[in-house]
């Protein structure tokens, strides 16, 4: 008889996939779980290509396995689009989306990710992305002021 032990999940894991999608549904005010799930999968898949190294690992550890799989389904890209370019790319991948509605979809998912990942992980992610992403995570983006 073989006994396998399960690796303990990261202490940051606070929800399962259904709870994550429900949080996106509530945040984005989607009428159905199916719509929220479709948006969540598309945004996670697209966003996963933007992440590298420790930030990618930290975020996947903070999420349920299904979300981690969606994030890691794409290979990290060498080119990181601006926040606007990312939103526009999501508009082409989310059925019926325009750039304006894609921004809503992306923000709905990334706001929930920020809550799940916690402030330190989110701050590290945002610091490694081009300007504009903080707003998509529901965070203020501080800009330097010339003296």
Tab-separated table of N, CA, C and O in Angstrom, residues 27-133:
chain	number	residue	atom	x	y	z
A	27	UNK	N	-18.143	41.534	-8.084
A	27	UNK	CA	-17.376	42.741	-8.382
A	27	UNK	C	-17.781	43.322	-9.727
A	27	UNK	O	-17.982	44.533	-9.857
A	28	UNK	N	-17.908	42.452	-10.732
A	28	UNK	CA	-18.243	42.906	-12.081
A	28	UNK	C	-19.731	42.994	-12.347
A	28	UNK	O	-20.142	43.414	-13.430
A	29	UNK	N	-20.528	42.572	-11.366
A	29	UNK	CA	-21.993	42.580	-11.487
A	29	UNK	C	-22.465	41.792	-12.713
A	29	UNK	O	-23.335	42.235	-13.452
A	30	UNK	N	-21.851	40.631	-12.896
A	30	UNK	CA	-22.248	39.769	-14.003
A	30	UNK	C	-23.538	39.053	-13.639
A	30	UNK	O	-23.711	38.630	-12.493
A	31	UNK	N	-24.431	38.888	-14.596
A	31	UNK	CA	-25.723	38.272	-14.281
A	31	UNK	C	-25.631	36.772	-13.993
A	31	UNK	O	-26.476	36.238	-13.270
A	32	UNK	N	-24.608	36.102	-14.523
A	32	UNK	CA	-24.506	34.657	-14.314
A	32	UNK	C	-23.084	34.269	-13.922
A	32	UNK	O	-22.125	34.959	-14.260
A	33	UNK	N	-23.004	33.126	-13.263
A	33	UNK	CA	-21.695	32.576	-12.921
A	33	UNK	C	-20.952	32.172	-14.192
A	33	UNK	O	-19.735	32.305	-14.261
A	34	UNK	N	-21.684	31.688	-15.203
A	34	UNK	CA	-21.044	31.261	-16.448
A	34	UNK	C	-20.323	32.433	-17.114
A	34	UNK	O	-19.194	32.284	-17.593
A	35	UNK	N	-20.945	33.597	-17.125
A	35	UNK	CA	-20.300	34.765	-17.721
A	35	UNK	C	-19.083	35.182	-16.908
A	35	UNK	O	-18.021	35.465	-17.468
A	36	UNK	N	-19.227	35.197	-15.597
A	36	UNK	CA	-18.098	35.560	-14.733
A	36	UNK	C	-16.945	34.570	-14.898
A	36	UNK	O	-15.780	34.968	-14.935
A	37	UNK	N	-17.264	33.299	-15.028
A	37	UNK	CA	-16.214	32.285	-15.186
A	37	UNK	C	-15.498	32.454	-16.518
A	37	UNK	O	-14.261	32.368	-16.581
A	38	UNK	N	-16.238	32.716	-17.580
A	38	UNK	CA	-15.616	32.888	-18.900
A	38	UNK	C	-14.669	34.086	-18.885
A	38	UNK	O	-13.533	33.999	-19.336
A	39	UNK	N	-15.118	35.199	-18.326
A	39	UNK	CA	-14.285	36.403	-18.238
A	39	UNK	C	-13.057	36.128	-17.377
A	39	UNK	O	-11.938	36.499	-17.732
A	40	UNK	N	-13.244	35.461	-16.265
A	40	UNK	CA	-12.131	35.153	-15.365
A	40	UNK	C	-11.070	34.314	-16.068
A	40	UNK	O	-9.877	34.631	-15.997
A	41	UNK	N	-11.484	33.282	-16.755
A	41	UNK	CA	-10.527	32.410	-17.452
A	41	UNK	C	-9.759	33.170	-18.539
A	41	UNK	O	-8.535	33.025	-18.654
A	42	UNK	N	-10.452	33.983	-19.327
A	42	UNK	CA	-9.795	34.713	-20.418
A	42	UNK	C	-8.797	35.724	-19.857
A	42	UNK	O	-7.659	35.814	-20.319
A	43	UNK	N	-9.214	36.490	-18.848
A	43	UNK	CA	-8.321	37.501	-18.279
A	43	UNK	C	-7.122	36.845	-17.597
A	43	UNK	O	-5.985	37.280	-17.780
A	44	UNK	N	-7.349	35.795	-16.827
A	44	UNK	CA	-6.235	35.109	-16.168
A	44	UNK	C	-5.252	34.550	-17.194
A	44	UNK	O	-4.037	34.672	-17.019
A	45	UNK	N	-5.771	33.963	-18.239
A	45	UNK	CA	-4.906	33.405	-19.278
A	45	UNK	C	-4.063	34.495	-19.933
A	45	UNK	O	-2.856	34.339	-20.103
A	46	UNK	N	-4.681	35.610	-20.272
A	46	UNK	CA	-3.940	36.712	-20.880
A	46	UNK	C	-2.949	37.342	-19.925
A	46	UNK	O	-1.807	37.635	-20.287
A	47	UNK	N	-3.357	37.526	-18.689
A	47	UNK	CA	-2.501	38.166	-17.699
A	47	UNK	C	-1.317	37.273	-17.324
A	47	UNK	O	-0.222	37.764	-17.049
A	48	UNK	N	-1.512	35.976	-17.351
A	48	UNK	CA	-0.440	35.056	-17.003
A	48	UNK	C	0.782	35.208	-17.888
A	48	UNK	O	1.910	35.005	-17.436
A	49	UNK	N	0.581	35.590	-19.136
A	49	UNK	CA	1.702	35.800	-20.038
A	49	UNK	C	2.546	36.998	-19.682
A	49	UNK	O	3.672	37.148	-20.163
A	50	UNK	N	2.028	37.858	-18.829
A	50	UNK	CA	2.746	39.061	-18.409
A	50	UNK	C	3.648	38.807	-17.199
A	50	UNK	O	4.508	39.606	-16.890
A	51	UNK	N	3.407	37.702	-16.520
A	51	UNK	CA	4.094	37.446	-15.252
A	51	UNK	C	5.313	36.569	-15.432
A	51	UNK	O	5.314	35.646	-16.227
A	52	UNK	N	6.324	36.867	-14.608
A	52	UNK	CA	7.566	36.092	-14.636
A	52	UNK	C	8.046	35.832	-13.212
A	52	UNK	O	7.705	36.554	-12.294
A	53	UNK	N	8.857	34.821	-13.091
A	53	UNK	CA	9.604	34.576	-11.862
A	53	UNK	C	8.803	34.479	-10.587
A	53	UNK	O	7.727	33.889	-10.552
A	54	UNK	N	9.354	35.091	-9.541
A	54	UNK	CA	8.771	35.003	-8.206
A	54	UNK	C	7.367	35.584	-8.143
A	54	UNK	O	6.526	35.086	-7.387
A	55	UNK	N	7.103	36.622	-8.912
A	55	UNK	CA	5.770	37.221	-8.899
A	55	UNK	C	4.732	36.235	-9.417
A	55	UNK	O	3.634	36.122	-8.872
A	56	UNK	N	5.088	35.529	-10.455
A	56	UNK	CA	4.178	34.523	-11.032
A	56	UNK	C	3.919	33.418	-10.005
A	56	UNK	O	2.781	33.010	-9.796
A	57	UNK	N	4.987	32.955	-9.360
A	57	UNK	CA	4.863	31.899	-8.357
A	57	UNK	C	4.009	32.377	-7.179
A	57	UNK	O	3.102	31.672	-6.731
A	58	UNK	N	4.284	33.569	-6.671
A	58	UNK	CA	3.542	34.085	-5.520
A	58	UNK	C	2.052	34.212	-5.832
A	58	UNK	O	1.212	33.874	-4.999
A	59	UNK	N	1.727	34.691	-7.017
A	59	UNK	CA	0.320	34.845	-7.372
A	59	UNK	C	-0.347	33.484	-7.530
A	59	UNK	O	-1.464	33.281	-7.038
A	60	UNK	N	0.305	32.538	-8.174
A	60	UNK	CA	-0.322	31.225	-8.341
A	60	UNK	C	-0.538	30.539	-6.994
A	60	UNK	O	-1.528	29.839	-6.820
A	61	UNK	N	0.355	30.776	-6.046
A	61	UNK	CA	0.189	30.171	-4.721
A	61	UNK	C	-0.973	30.788	-3.952
A	61	UNK	O	-1.510	30.157	-3.048
A	62	UNK	N	-1.354	31.987	-4.305
A	62	UNK	CA	-2.433	32.671	-3.604
A	62	UNK	C	-3.805	32.339	-4.173
A	62	UNK	O	-4.816	32.798	-3.645
A	63	UNK	N	-3.836	31.535	-5.219
A	63	UNK	CA	-5.090	31.268	-5.919
A	63	UNK	C	-5.432	29.783	-5.912
A	63	UNK	O	-4.553	28.941	-5.763
A	64	UNK	N	-6.704	29.471	-6.151
A	64	UNK	CA	-7.073	28.060	-6.269
A	64	UNK	C	-6.404	27.423	-7.497
A	64	UNK	O	-6.017	28.137	-8.438
A	65	UNK	N	-6.272	26.114	-7.511
A	65	UNK	CA	-5.579	25.443	-8.618
A	65	UNK	C	-6.117	25.793	-10.008
A	65	UNK	O	-5.341	25.964	-10.946
A	66	UNK	N	-7.427	25.907	-10.160
A	66	UNK	CA	-7.999	26.221	-11.469
A	66	UNK	C	-7.534	27.591	-11.962
A	66	UNK	O	-7.247	27.777	-13.143
A	67	UNK	N	-7.459	28.549	-11.063
A	67	UNK	CA	-6.990	29.889	-11.429
A	67	UNK	C	-5.499	29.851	-11.751
A	67	UNK	O	-5.047	30.492	-12.705
A	68	UNK	N	-4.744	29.106	-10.978
A	68	UNK	CA	-3.308	28.969	-11.231
A	68	UNK	C	-3.057	28.337	-12.592
A	68	UNK	O	-2.157	28.760	-13.322
A	69	UNK	N	-3.865	27.341	-12.936
A	69	UNK	CA	-3.728	26.696	-14.249
A	69	UNK	C	-4.002	27.691	-15.369
A	69	UNK	O	-3.304	27.696	-16.381
A	70	UNK	N	-5.023	28.515	-15.219
A	70	UNK	CA	-5.334	29.519	-16.242
A	70	UNK	C	-4.181	30.522	-16.368
A	70	UNK	O	-3.791	30.895	-17.471
A	71	UNK	N	-3.632	30.947	-15.236
A	71	UNK	CA	-2.516	31.897	-15.250
A	71	UNK	C	-1.277	31.317	-15.922
A	71	UNK	O	-0.566	32.022	-16.621
A	72	UNK	N	-1.022	30.059	-15.689
A	72	UNK	CA	0.201	29.459	-16.212
A	72	UNK	C	-0.007	28.766	-17.557
A	72	UNK	O	0.910	28.125	-18.063
A	73	UNK	N	-1.183	28.921	-18.147
A	73	UNK	CA	-1.456	28.288	-19.439
A	73	UNK	C	-0.742	28.998	-20.584
A	73	UNK	O	-0.666	28.474	-21.684
A	74	UNK	N	-0.231	30.180	-20.332
A	74	UNK	CA	0.508	30.914	-21.351
A	74	UNK	C	1.951	31.091	-20.904
A	74	UNK	O	2.233	31.263	-19.722
A	75	UNK	N	2.831	31.059	-21.851
A	75	UNK	CA	4.255	31.247	-21.580
A	75	UNK	C	4.524	32.726	-21.369
A	75	UNK	O	3.982	33.562	-22.101
A	76	UNK	N	5.339	33.075	-20.383
A	76	UNK	CA	5.665	34.488	-20.187
A	76	UNK	C	6.250	35.089	-21.467
A	76	UNK	O	7.084	34.490	-22.127
A	77	UNK	N	5.745	36.252	-21.809
A	77	UNK	CA	6.183	36.932	-23.016
A	77	UNK	C	7.316	37.895	-22.700
A	77	UNK	O	7.395	38.437	-21.605
A	78	UNK	N	8.174	38.128	-23.669
A	78	UNK	CA	9.261	39.089	-23.476
A	78	UNK	C	8.731	40.515	-23.578
A	78	UNK	O	9.252	41.422	-22.949
A	79	UNK	N	7.686	40.709	-24.370
A	79	UNK	CA	7.076	42.032	-24.526
A	79	UNK	C	5.923	42.167	-23.548
A	79	UNK	O	5.070	41.297	-23.477
A	80	UNK	N	5.931	43.233	-22.786
A	80	UNK	CA	4.830	43.497	-21.865
A	80	UNK	C	4.046	44.691	-22.400
A	80	UNK	O	4.562	45.809	-22.409
A	81	UNK	N	2.813	44.457	-22.822
A	81	UNK	CA	2.026	45.565	-23.360
A	81	UNK	C	1.672	46.570	-22.274
A	81	UNK	O	1.645	46.244	-21.085
A	82	UNK	N	1.389	47.791	-22.697
A	82	UNK	CA	0.894	48.788	-21.755
A	82	UNK	C	-0.462	48.309	-21.247
A	82	UNK	O	-1.062	47.389	-21.829
A	83	UNK	N	-0.946	48.934	-20.214
A	83	UNK	CA	-2.256	48.570	-19.678
A	83	UNK	C	-3.324	48.722	-20.760
A	83	UNK	O	-4.198	47.864	-20.910
A	84	UNK	N	-3.251	49.788	-21.509
A	84	UNK	CA	-4.233	50.019	-22.582
A	84	UNK	C	-4.159	48.915	-23.644
A	84	UNK	O	-5.184	48.393	-24.086
A	85	UNK	N	-2.952	48.553	-24.051
A	85	UNK	CA	-2.786	47.491	-25.043
A	85	UNK	C	-3.300	46.153	-24.511
A	85	UNK	O	-3.912	45.373	-25.250
A	86	UNK	N	-3.066	45.893	-23.230
A	86	UNK	CA	-3.557	44.658	-22.634
A	86	UNK	C	-5.080	44.624	-22.666
A	86	UNK	O	-5.683	43.626	-23.063
A	87	UNK	N	-5.710	45.717	-22.270
A	87	UNK	CA	-7.174	45.793	-22.276
A	87	UNK	C	-7.702	45.606	-23.701
A	87	UNK	O	-8.666	44.864	-23.927
A	88	UNK	N	-7.072	46.253	-24.657
A	88	UNK	CA	-7.504	46.111	-26.053
A	88	UNK	C	-7.355	44.669	-26.532
A	88	UNK	O	-8.200	44.170	-27.276
A	89	UNK	N	-6.305	43.985	-26.094
A	89	UNK	CA	-6.143	42.580	-26.484
A	89	UNK	C	-7.227	41.714	-25.857
A	89	UNK	O	-7.702	40.762	-26.470
A	90	UNK	N	-7.636	42.052	-24.649
A	90	UNK	CA	-8.714	41.305	-24.001
A	90	UNK	C	-10.044	41.548	-24.720
A	90	UNK	O	-10.882	40.657	-24.800
A	91	UNK	N	-10.223	42.739	-25.274
A	91	UNK	CA	-11.455	43.047	-26.013
A	91	UNK	C	-11.613	42.127	-27.217
A	91	UNK	O	-12.737	41.773	-27.595
A	92	UNK	N	-10.495	41.700	-27.786
A	92	UNK	CA	-10.566	40.800	-28.940
A	92	UNK	C	-10.791	39.356	-28.525
A	92	UNK	O	-11.194	38.533	-29.341
A	93	UNK	N	-10.547	39.045	-27.255
A	93	UNK	CA	-10.657	37.657	-26.783
A	93	UNK	C	-11.933	37.370	-26.005
A	93	UNK	O	-12.296	36.206	-25.825
A	94	UNK	N	-12.596	38.432	-25.512
A	94	UNK	CA	-13.829	38.252	-24.744
A	94	UNK	C	-15.007	38.521	-25.677
A	94	UNK	O	-15.121	39.616	-26.229
A	95	UNK	N	-15.843	37.529	-25.821
A	95	UNK	CA	-16.969	37.620	-26.744
A	95	UNK	C	-17.830	38.854	-26.468
A	95	UNK	O	-18.262	39.099	-25.341
A	96	UNK	N	-18.032	39.655	-27.529
A	96	UNK	CA	-18.908	40.820	-27.451
A	96	UNK	C	-18.317	42.024	-26.743
A	96	UNK	O	-19.012	43.012	-26.520
A	97	UNK	N	-17.048	41.964	-26.386
A	97	UNK	CA	-16.434	43.060	-25.632
A	97	UNK	C	-15.957	44.180	-26.551
A	97	UNK	O	-15.530	43.953	-27.672
A	98	UNK	N	-16.042	45.383	-26.022
A	98	UNK	CA	-15.441	46.564	-26.635
A	98	UNK	C	-14.262	46.943	-25.742
A	98	UNK	O	-14.141	46.408	-24.634
A	99	UNK	N	-13.420	47.882	-26.157
A	99	UNK	CA	-12.351	48.300	-25.236
A	99	UNK	C	-12.896	48.790	-23.881
A	99	UNK	O	-12.302	48.505	-22.840
A	100	UNK	N	-14.019	49.474	-23.895
A	100	UNK	CA	-14.589	49.976	-22.630
A	100	UNK	C	-15.076	48.831	-21.751
A	100	UNK	O	-14.809	48.809	-20.539
A	101	UNK	N	-15.787	47.870	-22.336
A	101	UNK	CA	-16.270	46.762	-21.510
A	101	UNK	C	-15.124	45.828	-21.126
A	101	UNK	O	-15.143	45.240	-20.043
A	102	UNK	N	-14.119	45.722	-21.988
A	102	UNK	CA	-12.958	44.892	-21.649
A	102	UNK	C	-12.238	45.469	-20.434
A	102	UNK	O	-11.758	44.720	-19.582
A	103	UNK	N	-12.165	46.791	-20.341
A	103	UNK	CA	-11.544	47.412	-19.162
A	103	UNK	C	-12.301	47.006	-17.898
A	103	UNK	O	-11.711	46.718	-16.864
A	104	UNK	N	-13.612	47.003	-17.988
A	104	UNK	CA	-14.455	46.588	-16.856
A	104	UNK	C	-14.157	45.128	-16.494
A	104	UNK	O	-13.982	44.801	-15.323
A	105	UNK	N	-14.107	44.261	-17.504
A	105	UNK	CA	-13.835	42.841	-17.267
A	105	UNK	C	-12.469	42.647	-16.605
A	105	UNK	O	-12.350	41.938	-15.606
A	106	UNK	N	-11.447	43.269	-17.183
A	106	UNK	CA	-10.087	43.134	-16.657
A	106	UNK	C	-10.031	43.650	-15.222
A	106	UNK	O	-9.481	42.989	-14.331
A	107	UNK	N	-10.599	44.805	-14.985
A	107	UNK	CA	-10.582	45.382	-13.630
A	107	UNK	C	-11.333	44.506	-12.638
A	107	UNK	O	-10.902	44.348	-11.492
A	108	UNK	N	-12.442	43.927	-13.064
A	108	UNK	CA	-13.210	43.057	-12.167
A	108	UNK	C	-12.363	41.874	-11.719
A	108	UNK	O	-12.332	41.529	-10.536
A	109	UNK	N	-11.659	41.256	-12.645
A	109	UNK	CA	-10.830	40.095	-12.311
A	109	UNK	C	-9.599	40.513	-11.509
A	109	UNK	O	-9.282	39.912	-10.477
A	110	UNK	N	-8.894	41.553	-11.955
A	110	UNK	CA	-7.663	41.948	-11.261
A	110	UNK	C	-7.931	42.512	-9.870
A	110	UNK	O	-7.099	42.346	-8.969
A	111	UNK	N	-9.076	43.145	-9.654
A	111	UNK	CA	-9.425	43.599	-8.305
A	111	UNK	C	-9.576	42.408	-7.364
A	111	UNK	O	-9.114	42.445	-6.222
A	112	UNK	N	-10.211	41.358	-7.841
A	112	UNK	CA	-10.370	40.158	-7.018
A	112	UNK	C	-9.012	39.495	-6.785
A	112	UNK	O	-8.715	39.059	-5.674
A	113	UNK	N	-8.163	39.466	-7.820
A	113	UNK	CA	-6.818	38.909	-7.630
A	113	UNK	C	-6.054	39.681	-6.570
A	113	UNK	O	-5.365	39.088	-5.739
A	114	UNK	N	-6.162	40.999	-6.600
A	114	UNK	CA	-5.472	41.834	-5.611
A	114	UNK	C	-5.933	41.492	-4.196
A	114	UNK	O	-5.116	41.400	-3.273
A	115	UNK	N	-7.232	41.299	-4.034
A	115	UNK	CA	-7.764	40.932	-2.715
A	115	UNK	C	-7.229	39.579	-2.270
A	115	UNK	O	-6.844	39.401	-1.122
A	116	UNK	N	-7.222	38.627	-3.180
A	116	UNK	CA	-6.786	37.266	-2.838
A	116	UNK	C	-5.287	37.186	-2.595
A	116	UNK	O	-4.833	36.450	-1.737
A	117	UNK	N	-4.516	37.904	-3.394
A	117	UNK	CA	-3.058	37.827	-3.290
A	117	UNK	C	-2.522	38.611	-2.105
A	117	UNK	O	-1.469	38.286	-1.571
A	118	UNK	N	-3.211	39.645	-1.708
A	118	UNK	CA	-2.751	40.484	-0.610
A	118	UNK	C	-1.912	41.647	-1.108
A	118	UNK	O	-1.388	41.637	-2.233
A	119	UNK	N	-1.779	42.649	-0.276
A	119	UNK	CA	-1.102	43.891	-0.649
A	119	UNK	C	0.367	43.699	-1.044
A	119	UNK	O	0.783	44.260	-2.064
A	120	UNK	N	1.180	42.942	-0.301
A	120	UNK	CA	2.593	42.831	-0.696
A	120	UNK	C	2.781	42.190	-2.082
A	120	UNK	O	3.561	42.682	-2.900
A	121	UNK	N	2.068	41.105	-2.338
A	121	UNK	CA	2.194	40.438	-3.635
A	121	UNK	C	1.681	41.334	-4.752
A	121	UNK	O	2.303	41.456	-5.808
A	122	UNK	N	0.551	41.991	-4.528
A	122	UNK	CA	-0.019	42.884	-5.538
A	122	UNK	C	0.925	44.040	-5.824
A	122	UNK	O	1.156	44.385	-6.988
A	123	UNK	N	1.493	44.632	-4.787
A	123	UNK	CA	2.435	45.747	-4.983
A	123	UNK	C	3.644	45.300	-5.793
A	123	UNK	O	4.106	46.026	-6.680
A	124	UNK	N	4.146	44.098	-5.515
A	124	UNK	CA	5.286	43.576	-6.261
A	124	UNK	C	4.918	43.353	-7.728
A	124	UNK	O	5.681	43.693	-8.625
A	125	UNK	N	3.728	42.813	-7.976
A	125	UNK	CA	3.268	42.606	-9.354
A	125	UNK	C	3.182	43.930	-10.102
A	125	UNK	O	3.706	44.072	-11.205
A	126	UNK	N	2.494	44.884	-9.505
A	126	UNK	CA	2.268	46.180	-10.151
A	126	UNK	C	3.592	46.881	-10.422
A	126	UNK	O	3.771	47.498	-11.470
A	127	UNK	N	4.544	46.759	-9.508
A	127	UNK	CA	5.833	47.432	-9.697
A	127	UNK	C	6.611	46.872	-10.880
A	127	UNK	O	7.490	47.541	-11.417
A	128	UNK	N	6.305	45.658	-11.285
A	128	UNK	CA	7.012	45.026	-12.391
A	128	UNK	C	6.307	45.190	-13.737
A	128	UNK	O	6.819	44.729	-14.754
A	129	UNK	N	5.157	45.836	-13.722
A	129	UNK	CA	4.375	46.021	-14.947
A	129	UNK	C	4.507	47.461	-15.442
A	129	UNK	O	4.814	48.356	-14.665
A	130	UNK	N	4.234	47.674	-16.728
A	130	UNK	CA	4.265	49.045	-17.248
A	130	UNK	C	3.241	49.928	-16.526
A	130	UNK	O	2.283	49.421	-15.934
A	131	UNK	N	3.428	51.251	-16.582
A	131	UNK	CA	2.472	52.165	-15.937
A	131	UNK	C	1.038	51.913	-16.428
A	131	UNK	O	0.824	51.516	-17.563
A	132	UNK	N	0.093	52.143	-15.532
A	132	UNK	CA	-1.318	52.002	-15.879
A	132	UNK	C	-1.978	50.776	-15.285
A	132	UNK	O	-3.193	50.729	-15.143
A	133	UNK	N	-1.196	49.781	-14.915
A	133	UNK	CA	-1.778	48.553	-14.380
A	133	UNK	C	-2.334	48.724	-12.976
A	133	UNK	O	-3.272	48.033	-12.595
